[in-house]
PDB file of C-alpha atoms and ligand atoms in Angstrom:
ATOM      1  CA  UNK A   1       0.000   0.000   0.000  1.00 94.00           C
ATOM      2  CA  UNK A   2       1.636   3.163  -1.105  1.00 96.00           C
ATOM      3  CA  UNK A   3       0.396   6.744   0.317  1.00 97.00           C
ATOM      4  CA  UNK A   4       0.171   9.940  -2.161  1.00 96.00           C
ATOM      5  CA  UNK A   5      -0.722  13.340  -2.437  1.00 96.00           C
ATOM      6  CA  UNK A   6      -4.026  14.682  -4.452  1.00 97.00           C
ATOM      7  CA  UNK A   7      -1.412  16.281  -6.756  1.00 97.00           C
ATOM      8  CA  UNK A   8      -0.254  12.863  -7.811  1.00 97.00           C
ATOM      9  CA  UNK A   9      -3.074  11.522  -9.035  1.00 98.00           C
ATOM     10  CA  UNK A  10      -4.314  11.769 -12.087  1.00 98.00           C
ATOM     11  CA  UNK A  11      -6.924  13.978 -13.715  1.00 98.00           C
ATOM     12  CA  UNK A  12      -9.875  10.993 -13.873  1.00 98.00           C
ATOM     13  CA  UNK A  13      -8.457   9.615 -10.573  1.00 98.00           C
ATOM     14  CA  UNK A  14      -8.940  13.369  -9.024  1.00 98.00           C
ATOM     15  CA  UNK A  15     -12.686  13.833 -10.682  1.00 98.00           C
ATOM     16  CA  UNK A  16     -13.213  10.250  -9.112  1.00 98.00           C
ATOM     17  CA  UNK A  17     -12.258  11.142  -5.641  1.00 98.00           C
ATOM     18  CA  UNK A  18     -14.427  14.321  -5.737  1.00 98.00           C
ATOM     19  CA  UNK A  19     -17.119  11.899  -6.509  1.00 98.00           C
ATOM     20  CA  UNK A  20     -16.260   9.402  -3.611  1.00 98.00           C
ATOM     21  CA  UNK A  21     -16.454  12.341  -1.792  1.00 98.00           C
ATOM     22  CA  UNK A  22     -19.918  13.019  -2.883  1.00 98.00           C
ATOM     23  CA  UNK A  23     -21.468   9.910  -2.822  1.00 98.00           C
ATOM     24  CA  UNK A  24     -20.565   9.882   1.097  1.00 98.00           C
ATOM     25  CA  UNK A  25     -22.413  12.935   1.810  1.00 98.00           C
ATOM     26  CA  UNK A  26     -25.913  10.910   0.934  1.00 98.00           C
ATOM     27  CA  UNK A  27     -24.584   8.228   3.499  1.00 98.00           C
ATOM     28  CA  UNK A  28     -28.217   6.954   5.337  1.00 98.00           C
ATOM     29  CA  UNK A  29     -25.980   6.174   8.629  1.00 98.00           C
ATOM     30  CA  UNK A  30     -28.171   7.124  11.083  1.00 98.00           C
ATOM     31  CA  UNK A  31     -26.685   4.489  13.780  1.00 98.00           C
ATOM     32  CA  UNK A  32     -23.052   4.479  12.875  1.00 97.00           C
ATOM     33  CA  UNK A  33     -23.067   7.660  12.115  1.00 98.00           C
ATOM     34  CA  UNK A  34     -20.024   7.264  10.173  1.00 98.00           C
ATOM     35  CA  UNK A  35     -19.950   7.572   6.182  1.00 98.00           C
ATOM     36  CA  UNK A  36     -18.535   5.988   3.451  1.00 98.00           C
ATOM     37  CA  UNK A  37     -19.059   7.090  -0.179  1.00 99.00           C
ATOM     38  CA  UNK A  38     -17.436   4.607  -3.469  1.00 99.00           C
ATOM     39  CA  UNK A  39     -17.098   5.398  -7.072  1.00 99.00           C
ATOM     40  CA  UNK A  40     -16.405   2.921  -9.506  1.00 99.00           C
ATOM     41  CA  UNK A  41     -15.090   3.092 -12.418  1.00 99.00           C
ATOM     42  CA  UNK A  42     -15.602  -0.106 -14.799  1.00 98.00           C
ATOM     43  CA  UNK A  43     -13.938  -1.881 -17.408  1.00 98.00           C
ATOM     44  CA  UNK A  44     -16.500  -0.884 -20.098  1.00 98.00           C
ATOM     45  CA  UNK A  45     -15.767   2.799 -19.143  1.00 98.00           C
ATOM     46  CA  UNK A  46     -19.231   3.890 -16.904  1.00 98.00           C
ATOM     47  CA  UNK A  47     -18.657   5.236 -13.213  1.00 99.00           C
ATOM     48  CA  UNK A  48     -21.229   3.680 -10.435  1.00 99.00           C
ATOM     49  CA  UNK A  49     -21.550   5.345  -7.272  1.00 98.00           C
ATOM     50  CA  UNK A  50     -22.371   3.522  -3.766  1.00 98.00           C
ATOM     51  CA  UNK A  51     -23.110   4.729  -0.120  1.00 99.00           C
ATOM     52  CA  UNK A  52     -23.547   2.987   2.589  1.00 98.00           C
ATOM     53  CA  UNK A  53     -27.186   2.579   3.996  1.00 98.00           C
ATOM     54  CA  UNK A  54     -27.860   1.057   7.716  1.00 98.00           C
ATOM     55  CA  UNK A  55     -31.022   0.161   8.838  1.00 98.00           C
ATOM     56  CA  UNK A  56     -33.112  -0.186  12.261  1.00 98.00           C
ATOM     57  CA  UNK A  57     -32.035  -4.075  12.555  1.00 96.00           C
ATOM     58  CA  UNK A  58     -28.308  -2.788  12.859  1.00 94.00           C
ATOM     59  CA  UNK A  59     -27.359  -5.991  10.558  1.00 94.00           C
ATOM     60  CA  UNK A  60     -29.007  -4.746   7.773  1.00 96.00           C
ATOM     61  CA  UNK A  61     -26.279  -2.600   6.130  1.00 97.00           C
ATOM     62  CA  UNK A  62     -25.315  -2.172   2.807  1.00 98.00           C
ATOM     63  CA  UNK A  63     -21.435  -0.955   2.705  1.00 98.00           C
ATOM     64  CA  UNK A  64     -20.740   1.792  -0.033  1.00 99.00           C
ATOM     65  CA  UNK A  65     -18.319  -0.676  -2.107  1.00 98.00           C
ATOM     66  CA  UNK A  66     -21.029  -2.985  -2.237  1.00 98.00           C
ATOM     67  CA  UNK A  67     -23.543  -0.829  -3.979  1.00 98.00           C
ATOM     68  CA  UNK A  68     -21.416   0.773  -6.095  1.00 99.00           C
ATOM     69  CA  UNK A  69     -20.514  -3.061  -7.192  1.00 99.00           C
ATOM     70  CA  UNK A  70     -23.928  -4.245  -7.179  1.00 98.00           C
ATOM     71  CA  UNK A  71     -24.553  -1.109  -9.630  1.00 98.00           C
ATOM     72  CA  UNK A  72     -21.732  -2.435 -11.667  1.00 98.00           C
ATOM     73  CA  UNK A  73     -23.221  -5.682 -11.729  1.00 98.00           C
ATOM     74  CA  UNK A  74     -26.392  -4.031 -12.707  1.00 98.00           C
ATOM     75  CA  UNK A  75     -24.790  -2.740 -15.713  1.00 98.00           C
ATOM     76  CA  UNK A  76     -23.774  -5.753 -17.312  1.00 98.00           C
ATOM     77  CA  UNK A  77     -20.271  -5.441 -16.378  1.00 98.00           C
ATOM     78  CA  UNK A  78     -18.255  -7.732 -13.780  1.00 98.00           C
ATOM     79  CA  UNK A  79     -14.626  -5.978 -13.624  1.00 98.00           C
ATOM     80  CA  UNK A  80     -13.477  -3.152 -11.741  1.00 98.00           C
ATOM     81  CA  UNK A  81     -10.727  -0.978 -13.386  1.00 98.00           C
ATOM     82  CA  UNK A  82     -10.673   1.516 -10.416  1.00 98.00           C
ATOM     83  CA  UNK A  83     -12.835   1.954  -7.422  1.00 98.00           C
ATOM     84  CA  UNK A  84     -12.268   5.285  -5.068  1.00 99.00           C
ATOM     85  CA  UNK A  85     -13.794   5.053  -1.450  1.00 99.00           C
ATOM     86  CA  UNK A  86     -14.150   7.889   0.727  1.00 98.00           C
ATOM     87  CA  UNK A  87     -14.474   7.221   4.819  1.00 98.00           C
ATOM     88  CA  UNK A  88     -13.168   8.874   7.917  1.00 98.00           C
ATOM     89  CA  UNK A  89      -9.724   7.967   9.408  1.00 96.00           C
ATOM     90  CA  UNK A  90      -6.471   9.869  10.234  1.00 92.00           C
ATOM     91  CA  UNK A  91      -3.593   8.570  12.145  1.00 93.00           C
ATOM     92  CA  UNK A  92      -5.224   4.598  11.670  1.00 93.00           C
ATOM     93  CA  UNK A  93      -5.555   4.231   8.001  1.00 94.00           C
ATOM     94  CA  UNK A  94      -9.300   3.315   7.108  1.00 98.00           C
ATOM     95  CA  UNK A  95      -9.249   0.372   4.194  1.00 98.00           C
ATOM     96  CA  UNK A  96     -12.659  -1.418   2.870  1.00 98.00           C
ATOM     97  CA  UNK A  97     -13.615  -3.897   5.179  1.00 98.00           C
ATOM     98  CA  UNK A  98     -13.001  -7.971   4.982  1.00 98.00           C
ATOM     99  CA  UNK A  99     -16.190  -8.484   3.623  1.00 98.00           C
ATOM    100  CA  UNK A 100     -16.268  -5.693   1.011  1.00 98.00           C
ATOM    101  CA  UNK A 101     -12.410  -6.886   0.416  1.00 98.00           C
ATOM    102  CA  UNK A 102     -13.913 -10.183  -0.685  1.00 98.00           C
ATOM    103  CA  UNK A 103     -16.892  -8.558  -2.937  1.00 98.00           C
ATOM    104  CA  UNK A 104     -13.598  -6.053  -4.712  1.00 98.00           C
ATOM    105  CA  UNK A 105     -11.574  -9.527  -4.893  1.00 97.00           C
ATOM    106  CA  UNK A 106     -14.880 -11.144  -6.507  1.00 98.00           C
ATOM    107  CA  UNK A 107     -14.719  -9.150  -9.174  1.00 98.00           C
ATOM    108  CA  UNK A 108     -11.223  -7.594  -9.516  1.00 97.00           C
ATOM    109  CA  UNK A 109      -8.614  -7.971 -12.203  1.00 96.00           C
ATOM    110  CA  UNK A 110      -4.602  -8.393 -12.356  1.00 92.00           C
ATOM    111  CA  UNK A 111      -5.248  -4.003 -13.301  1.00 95.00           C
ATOM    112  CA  UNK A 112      -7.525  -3.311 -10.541  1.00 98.00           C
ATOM    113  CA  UNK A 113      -6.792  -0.208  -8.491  1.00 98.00           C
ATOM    114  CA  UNK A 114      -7.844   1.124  -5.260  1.00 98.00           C
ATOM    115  CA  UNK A 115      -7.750   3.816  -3.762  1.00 98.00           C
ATOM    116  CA  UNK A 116      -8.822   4.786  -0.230  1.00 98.00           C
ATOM    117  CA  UNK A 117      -9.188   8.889   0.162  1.00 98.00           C
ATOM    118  CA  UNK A 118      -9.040   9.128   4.632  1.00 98.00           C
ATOM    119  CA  UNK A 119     -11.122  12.078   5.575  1.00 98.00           C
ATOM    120  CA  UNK A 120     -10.109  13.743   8.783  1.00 97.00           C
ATOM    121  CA  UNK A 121     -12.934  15.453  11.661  1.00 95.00           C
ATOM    122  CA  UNK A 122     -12.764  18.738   9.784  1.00 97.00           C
ATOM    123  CA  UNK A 123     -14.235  16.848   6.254  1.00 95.00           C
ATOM    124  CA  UNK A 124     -10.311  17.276   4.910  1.00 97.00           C
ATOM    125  CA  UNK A 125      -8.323  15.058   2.998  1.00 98.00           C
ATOM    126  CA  UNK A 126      -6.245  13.718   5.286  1.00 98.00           C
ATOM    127  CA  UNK A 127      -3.825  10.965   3.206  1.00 98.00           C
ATOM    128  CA  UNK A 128      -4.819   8.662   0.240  1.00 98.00           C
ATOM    129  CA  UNK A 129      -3.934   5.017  -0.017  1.00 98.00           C
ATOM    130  CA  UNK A 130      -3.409   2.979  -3.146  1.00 98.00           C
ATOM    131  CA  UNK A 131      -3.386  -0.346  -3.291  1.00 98.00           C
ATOM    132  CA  UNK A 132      -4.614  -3.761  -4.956  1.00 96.00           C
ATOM    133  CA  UNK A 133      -6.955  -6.652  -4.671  1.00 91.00           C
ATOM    134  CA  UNK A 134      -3.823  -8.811  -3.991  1.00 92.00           C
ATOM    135  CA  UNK A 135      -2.454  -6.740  -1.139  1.00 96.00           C
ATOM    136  CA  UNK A 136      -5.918  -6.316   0.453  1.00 96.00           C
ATOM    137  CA  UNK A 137      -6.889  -9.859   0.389  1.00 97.00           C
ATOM    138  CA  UNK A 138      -3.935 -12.108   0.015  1.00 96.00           C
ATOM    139  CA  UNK A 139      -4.768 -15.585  -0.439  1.00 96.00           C
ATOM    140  CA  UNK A 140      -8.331 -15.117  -1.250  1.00 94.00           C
ATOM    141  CA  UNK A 141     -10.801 -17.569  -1.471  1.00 96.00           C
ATOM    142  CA  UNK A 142     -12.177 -17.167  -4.912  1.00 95.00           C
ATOM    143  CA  UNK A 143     -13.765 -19.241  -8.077  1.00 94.00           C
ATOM    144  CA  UNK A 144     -10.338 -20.901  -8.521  1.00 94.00           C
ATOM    145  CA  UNK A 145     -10.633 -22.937  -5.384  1.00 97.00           C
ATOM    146  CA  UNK A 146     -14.041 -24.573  -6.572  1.00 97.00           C
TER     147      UNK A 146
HETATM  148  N1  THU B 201     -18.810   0.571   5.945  1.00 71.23           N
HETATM  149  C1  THU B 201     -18.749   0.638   4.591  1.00 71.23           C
HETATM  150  O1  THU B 201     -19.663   1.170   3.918  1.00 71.23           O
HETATM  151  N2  THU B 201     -17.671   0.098   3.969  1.00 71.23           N
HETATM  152  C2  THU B 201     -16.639  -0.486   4.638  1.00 71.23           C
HETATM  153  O2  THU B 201     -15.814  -1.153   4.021  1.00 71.23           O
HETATM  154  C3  THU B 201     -16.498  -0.270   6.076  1.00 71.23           C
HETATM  155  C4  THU B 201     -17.810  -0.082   6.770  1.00 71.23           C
HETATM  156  C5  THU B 201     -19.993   1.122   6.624  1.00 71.23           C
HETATM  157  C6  THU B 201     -20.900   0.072   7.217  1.00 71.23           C
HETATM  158  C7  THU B 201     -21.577   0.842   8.317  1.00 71.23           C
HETATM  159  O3  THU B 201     -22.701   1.529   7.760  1.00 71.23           O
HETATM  160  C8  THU B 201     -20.552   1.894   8.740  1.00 71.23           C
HETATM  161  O4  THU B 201     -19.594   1.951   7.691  1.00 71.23           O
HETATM  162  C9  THU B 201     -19.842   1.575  10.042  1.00 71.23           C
HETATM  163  O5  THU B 201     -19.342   0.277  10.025  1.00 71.23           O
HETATM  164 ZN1   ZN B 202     -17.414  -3.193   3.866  1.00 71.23          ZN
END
């Protein structure tokens, strides 16, 4: 996982990031009160956005990766060529979590990118992550081991 700067990025990867960014601010995270905003872009070249959404039951949750996948999905496409999540965290870097990990690994290629923007308590950028499928979720379970 390698940290960079906004500057480094480039211009799609920038307009993607302001769209993460977006997407979070229609987070429904009434109990958590902590929100995540995705924005995919696709092999086939279309963007799908995703937000998390929690519900009454507490277990009910959609994470923002997973609707921005599901969207995908929706589509007619199954790979991810990049996917941009925006979610709190400063000092502790904040990553997808293991079960979105496995839904990115699902349907992730050897070119996948990701890229984590960390959002610190004043709604700043506070550092960016990039990484891959393979580093978030070595030794995967996947359709190879059926
Ligand atoms: N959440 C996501 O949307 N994606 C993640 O990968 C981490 C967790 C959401 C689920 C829940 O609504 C809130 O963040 C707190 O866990
Ligand atoms: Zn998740």
């Amino acid at each position: 996982m390698k940290t960079c700067k906004i500057e480094e990025l480039s211009d799609l990867e920038k307009s993607m990031v302001k769209k993460a960014i977006s997407a979070r601010e229609n987070a429904y995270c009434p109990y958590s009160n902590y929100k995540v905003g995705a924005y995919l872009l696709d092999k086939n070249g279309n963007f799908h956005a995703g937000c998390n959404v929690e519900s009454a039951d507490y277990t009910l949750s959609t994470h923002a990766e997973m609707l921005a996948i599901d969207n995908m999905v929706l589509s007619g496409c199954k790979d991810i060529e990049l996917l941009v999540i925006a979610l709190k965290g400063t000092d502790i870097p904040a990553m997808p979590c293991g079960l979105c990990r496995q839904k990115i690994s699902e349907f992730s290629t050897g070119n996948t990118k990701i890229i984590s923007v960390n959002i610190d308590e004043n709604e700043n950028i506070y550092c960016i992550y990039v990484t891959d499928f393979y580093e978030l979720l070595p030794y995967r379970f996947g359709k190879e081991n059926l």
